Amino acid sequence: MPPSGERPTLIRGARLADGSAVDVSIADGLVVDVATAGTAPVPTDSSSVLDLDGHLLLAATADPHAHLDKARSWDAITPPMGDLRAAIASWRAYADHMSTDDIVARAHDQALRNLRHGTTAIRTHVDVLRGPQPLRGIHALVEVRDMLRDVMDIEIIALASDDVPTAVIETALDAGADGVGGAAHLAPEPLTELDRFVEIAARRDCVLDMHTDESLDEAVTLGALAERTHGWTRNVSAGHCVRLGTLEPAHRDELIAAVVRSRIGIIANPITNLYLQGWNHEVATPRGLTAARQLLDAGARFAAGADNVRDPFNPLGRSDALETAMLLVVAAHLDVEEAFTAVSHGAREVMALPPAGPTPGAAADLLAVKAHSLIEAVAEAPADRVVIHHGSVVSRSTTSVTYPSLTPSPETAR
Ligand SMILES: [Zn+2]
């Protein structure tokens, strides 16, 4: 249990995205009241008050599509830049020999970076590896999940390629994975591979999250996924869906209608797919993005993740949800509110987590950013943030800037 000062019952001084100044009352990990600033009863114990002057108070972000087992491996691998298949080849050569300790160290480091950015829930895909000891990644992430249990929610999806036997995938579930997923579009027989994962998820009654159609012009498996899981009550998601963004409108809209009927969650991963797709298009390079606008307009469950960070699939990025939101604005043409929803409420909804944010009844998973407005927060992604999970302050970042050559020095905390 954190010190009492880090488990506030009253937040004051913050503004909401609509500009209103508010007092936010918290009890038992829930937001119980949001009142006009200065009107909430102040607790007698001053350590129960958290002053967030100058901060914008938002829902904590969630990442519905991460790869913590791969995170921050770029420097060790030094892979060539390239497309998805090149990245897979570089990753496999490294993964065949990596140790569980290596995975734990990188995943733990990255998860804490995500936390300080404001992400209190992560769904991470974790490779079921080839060869002996295929569960090194799963064991590592189960360990990291336990280490961070008090500060964030981590959900593990066992990710397997078509050369990993079904029985091995099922041992990953036995070892603590919450769900399964694959990349059927990359298999020689995409629909047979898709059916394999649909059958595992049905038999084990677990989450199904497929890497789906991560290509500008290859196979389309999204419609088959929608058809096979129609009527399911268990959680089903499709990540990437890049091909959906390049289909002719009539075919695209038909698939989107099937997605909406089946209630599949669609998870866009802009930073990775802007990097991985389009290498062979010398001019008018297409954007590797799903049909975000049409999915939202059709009422699909829609979210976005940061996906890969500093690994062969994406050398750059911070795995910061505000970075993902920025890319949804500039590359997918969502507005700022839609983009932030995709990395907060939308992400939690796709992950089947209860709503969070500065709203009565919601989970007290909150992100306070030193900014005046949501557009400023997404544009500048200020490092100064306070992160709250289940009502406890779990991360606090502050920066200071000086201009020592100017007299007098206009010191600023921004
Ligand atoms: Zn992925």
Short mmCIF file of N, CA, C and O in Angstrom, two decimals, residues 25-77:
data_model
loop_
_atom_site.label_atom_id
_atom_site.label_comp_id
_atom_site.label_asym_id
_atom_site.label_seq_id
_atom_site.Cartn_x
_atom_site.Cartn_y
_atom_site.Cartn_z
N SER A 25 -13.45 13.65 -6.22
CA SER A 25 -13.40 12.84 -5.00
C SER A 25 -13.25 11.37 -5.37
O SER A 25 -13.91 10.87 -6.29
N ILE A 26 -12.39 10.69 -4.62
CA ILE A 26 -12.04 9.29 -4.91
C ILE A 26 -12.23 8.45 -3.65
O ILE A 26 -11.87 8.88 -2.55
N ALA A 27 -12.78 7.28 -3.81
CA ALA A 27 -12.86 6.32 -2.70
C ALA A 27 -12.82 4.91 -3.27
O ALA A 27 -13.45 4.61 -4.30
N ASP A 28 -12.09 4.05 -2.59
CA ASP A 28 -12.03 2.63 -2.97
C ASP A 28 -11.70 2.41 -4.44
O ASP A 28 -12.26 1.53 -5.09
N GLY A 29 -10.80 3.24 -4.95
CA GLY A 29 -10.36 3.04 -6.32
C GLY A 29 -11.32 3.53 -7.38
O GLY A 29 -11.11 3.29 -8.56
N LEU A 30 -12.38 4.22 -6.94
CA LEU A 30 -13.36 4.75 -7.90
C LEU A 30 -13.48 6.26 -7.75
O LEU A 30 -13.28 6.81 -6.66
N VAL A 31 -13.80 6.92 -8.85
CA VAL A 31 -14.17 8.33 -8.80
C VAL A 31 -15.61 8.38 -8.29
O VAL A 31 -16.50 7.77 -8.90
N VAL A 32 -15.83 9.06 -7.17
CA VAL A 32 -17.19 9.07 -6.61
C VAL A 32 -17.92 10.38 -6.89
O VAL A 32 -19.15 10.43 -6.87
N ASP A 33 -17.15 11.46 -7.14
CA ASP A 33 -17.83 12.72 -7.43
C ASP A 33 -16.89 13.64 -8.22
O ASP A 33 -15.67 13.61 -8.01
N VAL A 34 -17.46 14.40 -9.11
CA VAL A 34 -16.73 15.45 -9.82
C VAL A 34 -17.55 16.71 -9.65
O VAL A 34 -18.68 16.79 -10.13
N ALA A 35 -16.98 17.68 -8.91
CA ALA A 35 -17.75 18.88 -8.56
C ALA A 35 -17.00 20.12 -9.00
O ALA A 35 -15.80 20.09 -9.28
N THR A 36 -17.73 21.23 -9.06
CA THR A 36 -17.11 22.51 -9.38
C THR A 36 -15.97 22.79 -8.41
O THR A 36 -16.09 22.52 -7.21
N ALA A 37 -14.86 23.30 -8.92
CA ALA A 37 -13.69 23.56 -8.09
C ALA A 37 -14.05 24.38 -6.85
O ALA A 37 -14.81 25.36 -6.95
N GLY A 38 -13.58 23.96 -5.70
CA GLY A 38 -13.80 24.70 -4.46
C GLY A 38 -15.05 24.31 -3.72
O GLY A 38 -15.33 24.84 -2.64
N THR A 39 -15.82 23.36 -4.25
CA THR A 39 -17.09 23.01 -3.59
C THR A 39 -17.05 21.66 -2.86
O THR A 39 -17.92 21.39 -2.05
N ALA A 40 -16.08 20.83 -3.14
CA ALA A 40 -16.05 19.51 -2.48
C ALA A 40 -15.52 19.66 -1.05
O ALA A 40 -14.65 20.50 -0.80
N PRO A 41 -16.06 18.88 -0.11
CA PRO A 41 -15.53 18.94 1.26
C PRO A 41 -14.06 18.54 1.28
O PRO A 41 -13.67 17.56 0.64
N VAL A 42 -13.26 19.32 2.00
CA VAL A 42 -11.82 19.05 2.05
C VAL A 42 -11.54 18.13 3.23
O VAL A 42 -11.95 18.42 4.36
N PRO A 43 -10.87 17.01 3.01
CA PRO A 43 -10.58 16.11 4.12
C PRO A 43 -9.69 16.78 5.17
O PRO A 43 -8.86 17.62 4.82
N THR A 44 -9.89 16.42 6.42
CA THR A 44 -9.09 17.02 7.49
C THR A 44 -7.63 16.61 7.38
O THR A 44 -6.73 17.36 7.74
N ASP A 45 -7.40 15.42 6.87
CA ASP A 45 -6.02 14.95 6.68
C ASP A 45 -5.49 15.50 5.36
O ASP A 45 -5.88 15.05 4.29
N SER A 46 -4.61 16.52 5.47
CA SER A 46 -4.16 17.19 4.24
C SER A 46 -3.39 16.26 3.31
O SER A 46 -3.29 16.52 2.12
N SER A 47 -2.87 15.16 3.87
CA SER A 47 -2.13 14.23 3.00
C SER A 47 -3.06 13.48 2.05
O SER A 47 -2.61 12.79 1.15
N SER A 48 -4.36 13.62 2.26
CA SER A 48 -5.32 12.96 1.37
C SER A 48 -5.73 13.86 0.20
O SER A 48 -6.59 13.49 -0.59
N VAL A 49 -5.12 15.05 0.14
CA VAL A 49 -5.44 15.99 -0.93
C VAL A 49 -4.29 16.02 -1.93
O VAL A 49 -3.13 16.15 -1.55
N LEU A 50 -4.63 15.88 -3.18
CA LEU A 50 -3.62 15.95 -4.24
C LEU A 50 -3.89 17.20 -5.07
O LEU A 50 -4.93 17.30 -5.73
N ASP A 51 -2.97 18.14 -4.99
CA ASP A 51 -3.10 19.38 -5.76
C ASP A 51 -2.49 19.19 -7.14
O ASP A 51 -1.31 18.83 -7.24
N LEU A 52 -3.27 19.43 -8.16
CA LEU A 52 -2.79 19.26 -9.53
C LEU A 52 -2.95 20.55 -10.32
O LEU A 52 -3.42 20.56 -11.46
N ASP A 53 -2.56 21.65 -9.68
CA ASP A 53 -2.65 22.95 -10.36
C ASP A 53 -1.91 22.90 -11.70
O ASP A 53 -0.79 22.37 -11.79
N GLY A 54 -2.52 23.45 -12.71
CA GLY A 54 -1.86 23.52 -14.01
C GLY A 54 -1.94 22.25 -14.83
O GLY A 54 -1.35 22.17 -15.90
N HIS A 55 -2.63 21.26 -14.29
CA HIS A 55 -2.72 19.98 -15.01
C HIS A 55 -4.10 19.79 -15.66
O HIS A 55 -5.11 20.23 -15.13
N LEU A 56 -4.06 19.08 -16.75
CA LEU A 56 -5.27 18.61 -17.41
C LEU A 56 -5.52 17.18 -16.92
O LEU A 56 -4.60 16.35 -16.95
N LEU A 57 -6.73 16.91 -16.44
CA LEU A 57 -7.01 15.59 -15.87
C LEU A 57 -7.81 14.76 -16.88
O LEU A 57 -8.91 15.13 -17.28
N LEU A 58 -7.22 13.64 -17.26
CA LEU A 58 -7.79 12.77 -18.29
C LEU A 58 -7.96 11.36 -17.74
O LEU A 58 -7.42 11.03 -16.68
N ALA A 59 -8.65 10.53 -18.49
CA ALA A 59 -8.61 9.10 -18.19
C ALA A 59 -7.19 8.61 -18.42
O ALA A 59 -6.50 9.05 -19.34
N ALA A 60 -6.74 7.69 -17.57
CA ALA A 60 -5.47 7.03 -17.86
C ALA A 60 -5.58 6.37 -19.23
O ALA A 60 -6.65 5.92 -19.64
N THR A 61 -4.46 6.29 -19.92
CA THR A 61 -4.48 5.63 -21.21
C THR A 61 -4.29 4.12 -21.03
O THR A 61 -3.90 3.66 -19.96
N ALA A 62 -4.61 3.39 -22.08
CA ALA A 62 -4.42 1.94 -22.09
C ALA A 62 -3.81 1.56 -23.42
O ALA A 62 -4.08 2.21 -24.43
N ASP A 63 -2.97 0.55 -23.41
CA ASP A 63 -2.38 0.10 -24.68
C ASP A 63 -2.90 -1.29 -24.99
O ASP A 63 -2.51 -2.27 -24.36
N PRO A 64 -3.77 -1.40 -26.00
CA PRO A 64 -4.39 -2.69 -26.30
C PRO A 64 -3.54 -3.57 -27.22
O PRO A 64 -3.96 -4.69 -27.55
N HIS A 65 -2.37 -3.07 -27.64
CA HIS A 65 -1.54 -3.88 -28.55
C HIS A 65 -0.08 -3.50 -28.36
O HIS A 65 0.42 -2.55 -28.97
N ALA A 66 0.60 -4.25 -27.50
CA ALA A 66 2.03 -4.03 -27.28
C ALA A 66 2.76 -5.35 -27.49
O ALA A 66 2.14 -6.42 -27.63
N HIS A 67 4.07 -5.27 -27.56
CA HIS A 67 4.93 -6.47 -27.64
C HIS A 67 6.07 -6.26 -26.66
O HIS A 67 7.19 -5.96 -27.06
N LEU A 68 5.78 -6.40 -25.38
CA LEU A 68 6.80 -6.11 -24.38
C LEU A 68 7.98 -7.08 -24.46
O LEU A 68 9.09 -6.74 -24.02
N ASP A 69 7.76 -8.27 -24.98
CA ASP A 69 8.88 -9.22 -25.10
C ASP A 69 9.90 -8.78 -26.15
O ASP A 69 11.07 -9.16 -26.09
N LYS A 70 9.45 -7.97 -27.11
CA LYS A 70 10.34 -7.50 -28.17
C LYS A 70 10.92 -6.11 -27.86
O LYS A 70 11.92 -5.71 -28.46
N ALA A 71 10.27 -5.39 -26.94
CA ALA A 71 10.58 -3.98 -26.72
C ALA A 71 12.06 -3.75 -26.44
O ALA A 71 12.71 -4.52 -25.74
N ARG A 72 12.58 -2.68 -27.02
CA ARG A 72 13.93 -2.21 -26.73
C ARG A 72 15.01 -3.22 -27.09
O ARG A 72 16.08 -3.25 -26.47
N SER A 73 14.75 -4.03 -28.10
CA SER A 73 15.76 -4.99 -28.55
C SER A 73 16.57 -4.45 -29.75
O SER A 73 17.51 -5.11 -30.20
N TRP A 74 16.19 -3.30 -30.27
CA TRP A 74 16.83 -2.78 -31.48
C TRP A 74 18.35 -2.66 -31.30
O TRP A 74 19.13 -3.06 -32.17
N ASP A 75 18.78 -2.11 -30.19
CA ASP A 75 20.22 -1.84 -30.03
C ASP A 75 21.03 -3.13 -29.98
O ASP A 75 22.17 -3.17 -30.43
N ALA A 76 20.44 -4.19 -29.43
CA ALA A 76 21.15 -5.47 -29.37
C ALA A 76 21.16 -6.16 -30.73
O ALA A 76 22.12 -6.85 -31.08
N ILE A 77 20.08 -5.98 -31.49
CA ILE A 77 19.95 -6.69 -32.77
C ILE A 77 20.61 -5.92 -33.91
O ILE A 77 21.17 -6.53 -34.82
#
